[in-house]
PDB file of C-alpha atoms in Angstrom:
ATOM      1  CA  UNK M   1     -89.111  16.729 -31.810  1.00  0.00           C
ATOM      2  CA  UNK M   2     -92.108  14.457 -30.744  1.00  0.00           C
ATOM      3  CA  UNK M   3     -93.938  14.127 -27.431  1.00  0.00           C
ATOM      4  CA  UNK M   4     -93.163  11.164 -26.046  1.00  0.00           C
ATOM      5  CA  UNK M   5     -94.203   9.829 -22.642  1.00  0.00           C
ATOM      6  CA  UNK M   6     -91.241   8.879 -20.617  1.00  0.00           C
ATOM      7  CA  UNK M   7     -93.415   7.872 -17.659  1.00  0.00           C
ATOM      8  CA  UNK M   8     -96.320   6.000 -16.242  1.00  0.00           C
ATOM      9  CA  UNK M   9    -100.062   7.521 -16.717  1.00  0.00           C
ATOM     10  CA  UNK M  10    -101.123   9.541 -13.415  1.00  0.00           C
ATOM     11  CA  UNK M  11    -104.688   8.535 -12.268  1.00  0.00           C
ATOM     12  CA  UNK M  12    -106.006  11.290 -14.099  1.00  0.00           C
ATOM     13  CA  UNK M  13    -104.793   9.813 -17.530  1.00  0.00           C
ATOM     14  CA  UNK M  14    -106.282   6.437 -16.799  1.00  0.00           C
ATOM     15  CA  UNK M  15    -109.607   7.933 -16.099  1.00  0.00           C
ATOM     16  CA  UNK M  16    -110.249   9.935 -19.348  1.00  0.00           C
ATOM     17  CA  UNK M  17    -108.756   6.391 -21.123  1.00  0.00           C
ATOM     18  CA  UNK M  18    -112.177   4.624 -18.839  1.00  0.00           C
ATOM     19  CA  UNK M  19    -114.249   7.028 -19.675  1.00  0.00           C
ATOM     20  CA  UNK M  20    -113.464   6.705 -23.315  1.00  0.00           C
ATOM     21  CA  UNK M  21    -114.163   2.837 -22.786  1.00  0.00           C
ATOM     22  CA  UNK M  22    -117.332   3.722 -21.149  1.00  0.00           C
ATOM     23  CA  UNK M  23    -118.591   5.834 -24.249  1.00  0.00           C
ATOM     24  CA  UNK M  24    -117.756   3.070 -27.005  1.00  0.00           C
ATOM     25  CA  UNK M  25    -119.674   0.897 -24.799  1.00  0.00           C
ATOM     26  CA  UNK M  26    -123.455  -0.141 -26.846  1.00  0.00           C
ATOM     27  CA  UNK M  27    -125.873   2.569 -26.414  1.00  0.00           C
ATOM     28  CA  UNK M  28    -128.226   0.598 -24.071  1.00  0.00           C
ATOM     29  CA  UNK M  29    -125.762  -0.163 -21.672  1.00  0.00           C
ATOM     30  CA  UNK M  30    -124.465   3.279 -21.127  1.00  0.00           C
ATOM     31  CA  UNK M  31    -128.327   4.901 -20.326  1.00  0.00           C
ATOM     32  CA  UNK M  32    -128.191   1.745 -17.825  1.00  0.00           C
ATOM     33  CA  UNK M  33    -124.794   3.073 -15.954  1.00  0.00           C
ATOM     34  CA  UNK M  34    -125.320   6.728 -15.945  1.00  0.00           C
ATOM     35  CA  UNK M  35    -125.033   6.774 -12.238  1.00  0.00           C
ATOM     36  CA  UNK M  36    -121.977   4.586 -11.962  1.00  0.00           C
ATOM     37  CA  UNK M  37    -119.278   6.270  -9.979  1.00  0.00           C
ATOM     38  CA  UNK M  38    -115.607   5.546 -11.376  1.00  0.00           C
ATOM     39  CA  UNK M  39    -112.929   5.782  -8.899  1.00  0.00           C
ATOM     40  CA  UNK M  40    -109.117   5.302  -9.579  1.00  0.00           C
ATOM     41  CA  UNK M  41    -106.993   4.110  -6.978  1.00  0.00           C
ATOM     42  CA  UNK M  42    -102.999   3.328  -6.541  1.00  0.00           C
ATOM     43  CA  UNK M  43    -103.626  -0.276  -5.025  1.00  0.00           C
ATOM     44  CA  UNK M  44    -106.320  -2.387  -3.533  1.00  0.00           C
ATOM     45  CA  UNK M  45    -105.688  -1.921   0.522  1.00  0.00           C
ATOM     46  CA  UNK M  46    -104.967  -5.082   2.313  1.00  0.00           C
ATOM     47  CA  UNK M  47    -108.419  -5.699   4.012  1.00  0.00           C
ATOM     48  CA  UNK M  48    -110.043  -5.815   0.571  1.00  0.00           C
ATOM     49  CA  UNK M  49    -107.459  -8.492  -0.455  1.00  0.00           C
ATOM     50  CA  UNK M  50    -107.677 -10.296   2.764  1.00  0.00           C
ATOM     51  CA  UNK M  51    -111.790  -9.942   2.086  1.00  0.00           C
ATOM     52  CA  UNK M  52    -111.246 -11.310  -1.507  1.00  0.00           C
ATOM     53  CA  UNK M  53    -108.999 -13.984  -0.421  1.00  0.00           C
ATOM     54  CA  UNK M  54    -105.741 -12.607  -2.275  1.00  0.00           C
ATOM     55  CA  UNK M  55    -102.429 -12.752  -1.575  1.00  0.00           C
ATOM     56  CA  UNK M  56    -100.916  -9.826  -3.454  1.00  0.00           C
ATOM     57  CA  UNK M  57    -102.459  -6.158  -4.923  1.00  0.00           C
ATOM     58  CA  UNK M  58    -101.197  -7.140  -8.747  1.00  0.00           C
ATOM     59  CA  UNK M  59    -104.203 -10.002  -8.825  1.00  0.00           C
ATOM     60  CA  UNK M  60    -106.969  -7.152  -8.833  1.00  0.00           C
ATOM     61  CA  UNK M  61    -106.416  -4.537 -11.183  1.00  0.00           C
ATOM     62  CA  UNK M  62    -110.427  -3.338 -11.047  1.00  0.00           C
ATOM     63  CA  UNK M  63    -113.531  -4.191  -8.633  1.00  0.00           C
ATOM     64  CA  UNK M  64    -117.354  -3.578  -8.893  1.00  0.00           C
ATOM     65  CA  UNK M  65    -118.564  -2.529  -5.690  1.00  0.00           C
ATOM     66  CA  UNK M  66    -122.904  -1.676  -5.119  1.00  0.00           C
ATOM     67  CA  UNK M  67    -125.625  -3.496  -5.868  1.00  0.00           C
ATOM     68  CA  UNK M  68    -126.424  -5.290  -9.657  1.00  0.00           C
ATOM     69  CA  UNK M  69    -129.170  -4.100 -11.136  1.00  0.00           C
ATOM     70  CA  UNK M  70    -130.463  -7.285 -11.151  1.00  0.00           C
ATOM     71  CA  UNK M  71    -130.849  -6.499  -6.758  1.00  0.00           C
ATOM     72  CA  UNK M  72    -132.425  -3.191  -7.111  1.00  0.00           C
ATOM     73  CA  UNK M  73    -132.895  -0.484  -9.127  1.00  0.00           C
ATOM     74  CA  UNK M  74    -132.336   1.963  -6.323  1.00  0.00           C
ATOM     75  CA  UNK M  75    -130.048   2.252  -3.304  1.00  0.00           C
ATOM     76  CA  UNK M  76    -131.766   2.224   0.050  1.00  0.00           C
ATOM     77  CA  UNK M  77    -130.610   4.880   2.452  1.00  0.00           C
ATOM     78  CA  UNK M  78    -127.372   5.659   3.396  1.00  0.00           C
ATOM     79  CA  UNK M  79    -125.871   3.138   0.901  1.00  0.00           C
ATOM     80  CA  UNK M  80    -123.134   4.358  -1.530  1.00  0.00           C
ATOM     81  CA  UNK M  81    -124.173   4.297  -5.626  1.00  0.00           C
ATOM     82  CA  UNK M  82    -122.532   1.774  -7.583  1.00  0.00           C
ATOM     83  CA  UNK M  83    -118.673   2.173  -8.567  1.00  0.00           C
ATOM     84  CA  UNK M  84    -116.537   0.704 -10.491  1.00  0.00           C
ATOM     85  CA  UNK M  85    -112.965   1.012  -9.059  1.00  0.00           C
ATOM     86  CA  UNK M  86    -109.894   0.422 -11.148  1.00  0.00           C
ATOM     87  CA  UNK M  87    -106.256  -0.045  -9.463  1.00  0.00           C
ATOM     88  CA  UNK M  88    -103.464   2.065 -10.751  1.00  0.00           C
ATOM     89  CA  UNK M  89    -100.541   0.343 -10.248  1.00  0.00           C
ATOM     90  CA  UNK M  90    -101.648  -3.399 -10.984  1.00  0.00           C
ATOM     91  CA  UNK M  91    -102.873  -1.902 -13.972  1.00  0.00           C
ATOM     92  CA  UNK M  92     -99.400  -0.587 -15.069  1.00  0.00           C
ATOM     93  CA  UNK M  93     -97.621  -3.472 -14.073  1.00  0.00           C
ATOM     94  CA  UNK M  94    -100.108  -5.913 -16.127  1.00  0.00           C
ATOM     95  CA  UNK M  95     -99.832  -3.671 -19.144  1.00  0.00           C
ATOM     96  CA  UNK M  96     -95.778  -3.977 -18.967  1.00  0.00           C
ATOM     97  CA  UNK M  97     -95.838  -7.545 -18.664  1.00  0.00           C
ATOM     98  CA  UNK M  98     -98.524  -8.336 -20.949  1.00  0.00           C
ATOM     99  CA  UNK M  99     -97.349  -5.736 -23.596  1.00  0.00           C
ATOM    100  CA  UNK M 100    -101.898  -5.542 -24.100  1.00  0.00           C
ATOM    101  CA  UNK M 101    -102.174  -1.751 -24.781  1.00  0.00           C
ATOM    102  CA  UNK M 102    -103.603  -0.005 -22.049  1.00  0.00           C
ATOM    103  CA  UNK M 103    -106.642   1.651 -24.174  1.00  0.00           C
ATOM    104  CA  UNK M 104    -107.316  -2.640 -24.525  1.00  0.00           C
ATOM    105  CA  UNK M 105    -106.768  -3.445 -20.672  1.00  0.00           C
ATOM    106  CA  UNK M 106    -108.377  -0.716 -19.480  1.00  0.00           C
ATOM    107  CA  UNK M 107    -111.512  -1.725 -21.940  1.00  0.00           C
ATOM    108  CA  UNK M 108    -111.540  -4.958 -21.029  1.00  0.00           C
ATOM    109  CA  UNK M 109    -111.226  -4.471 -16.594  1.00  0.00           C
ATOM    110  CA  UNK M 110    -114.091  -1.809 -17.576  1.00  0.00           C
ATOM    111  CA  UNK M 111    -116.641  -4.414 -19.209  1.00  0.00           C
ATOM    112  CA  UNK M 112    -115.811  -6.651 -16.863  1.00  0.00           C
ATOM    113  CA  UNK M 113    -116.856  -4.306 -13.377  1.00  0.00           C
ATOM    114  CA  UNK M 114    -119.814  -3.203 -16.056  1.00  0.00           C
ATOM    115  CA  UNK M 115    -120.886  -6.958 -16.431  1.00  0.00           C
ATOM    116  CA  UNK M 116    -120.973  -7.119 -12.385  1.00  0.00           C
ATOM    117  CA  UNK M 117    -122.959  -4.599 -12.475  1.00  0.00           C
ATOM    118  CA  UNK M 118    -125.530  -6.059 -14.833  1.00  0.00           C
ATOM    119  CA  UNK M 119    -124.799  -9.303 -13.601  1.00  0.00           C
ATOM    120  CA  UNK M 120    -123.656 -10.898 -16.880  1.00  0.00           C
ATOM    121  CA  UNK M 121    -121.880 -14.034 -17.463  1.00  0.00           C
ATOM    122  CA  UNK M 122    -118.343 -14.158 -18.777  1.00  0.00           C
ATOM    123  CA  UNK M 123    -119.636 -15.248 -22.337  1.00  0.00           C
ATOM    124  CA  UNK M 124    -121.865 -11.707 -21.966  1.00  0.00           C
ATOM    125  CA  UNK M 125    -118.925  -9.688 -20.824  1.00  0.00           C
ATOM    126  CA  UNK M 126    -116.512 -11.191 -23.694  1.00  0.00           C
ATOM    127  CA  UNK M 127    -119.317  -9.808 -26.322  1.00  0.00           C
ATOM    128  CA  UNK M 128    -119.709  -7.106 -25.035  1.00  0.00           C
ATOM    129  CA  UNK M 129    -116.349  -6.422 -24.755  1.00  0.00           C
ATOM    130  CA  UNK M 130    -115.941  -7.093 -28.504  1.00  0.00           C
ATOM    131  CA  UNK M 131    -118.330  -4.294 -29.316  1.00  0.00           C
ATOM    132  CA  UNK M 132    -116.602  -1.588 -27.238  1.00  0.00           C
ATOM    133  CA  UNK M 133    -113.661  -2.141 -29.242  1.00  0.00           C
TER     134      UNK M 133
END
């Protein structure tokens, strides 16, 4: 008999699958993000939607919150480090109904908050993204 899983990854599960994205990320970029907080969440809460103009908690499966490095290269007092937070159950739900596995997802929402933090362009982020896989 196999192990199979019969249910959804716990938060736990979808942060070792980050930090593996994180590691396959190009050496110079990960020096640059050592101090990057990641933070898994069930959902967005409402006044972050309401904030980010969105109607519903499935349109933001990850978020970059903190400064770019591009604003500072230190926080000034009292301010939180940078974080990248990624959203449990949008996640799930856009890995059912895109079928994407969720070691690809999870890569891509990763390189994407990583981007913000760098403050990349899309075309940056997609090549990036192409050499964490």
């Amino acid at each position: 008999m196999t192990d199979r899983q019969t249910f959804a990854p716990d938060a736990a599960a979808l942060e070792r699958l980050a930090e593996a994205a994180l590691a396959r990320l190009p050496e110079q970029f990960r020096a640059l993000i050592e101090g990057i907080v990641l933070r898994i969440d069930e959902e967005p809460d409402e006044a972050l939607l309401a904030e980010m103009g969105l109607d519903s908690v499935y349109e933001l499966t990850g978020l970059y919150s903190g400064r770019s490095l591009r604003e500072a290269s230190s926080w000034a007092s009292g301010e939180h480090p940078p974080m990248i937070h990624l959203y449990r159950i949008p996640l799930l739900v856009e890995w059912v109904e895109t079928g994407v596995a969720l070691e690809d997802l999870i890569t891509h929402v990763i390189v994407h908050e990583v981007g913000h933090h760098f403050g990349l362009s899309d075309d940056d982020m997609h090549a990036l993204e192409d050499q964490a896989e």
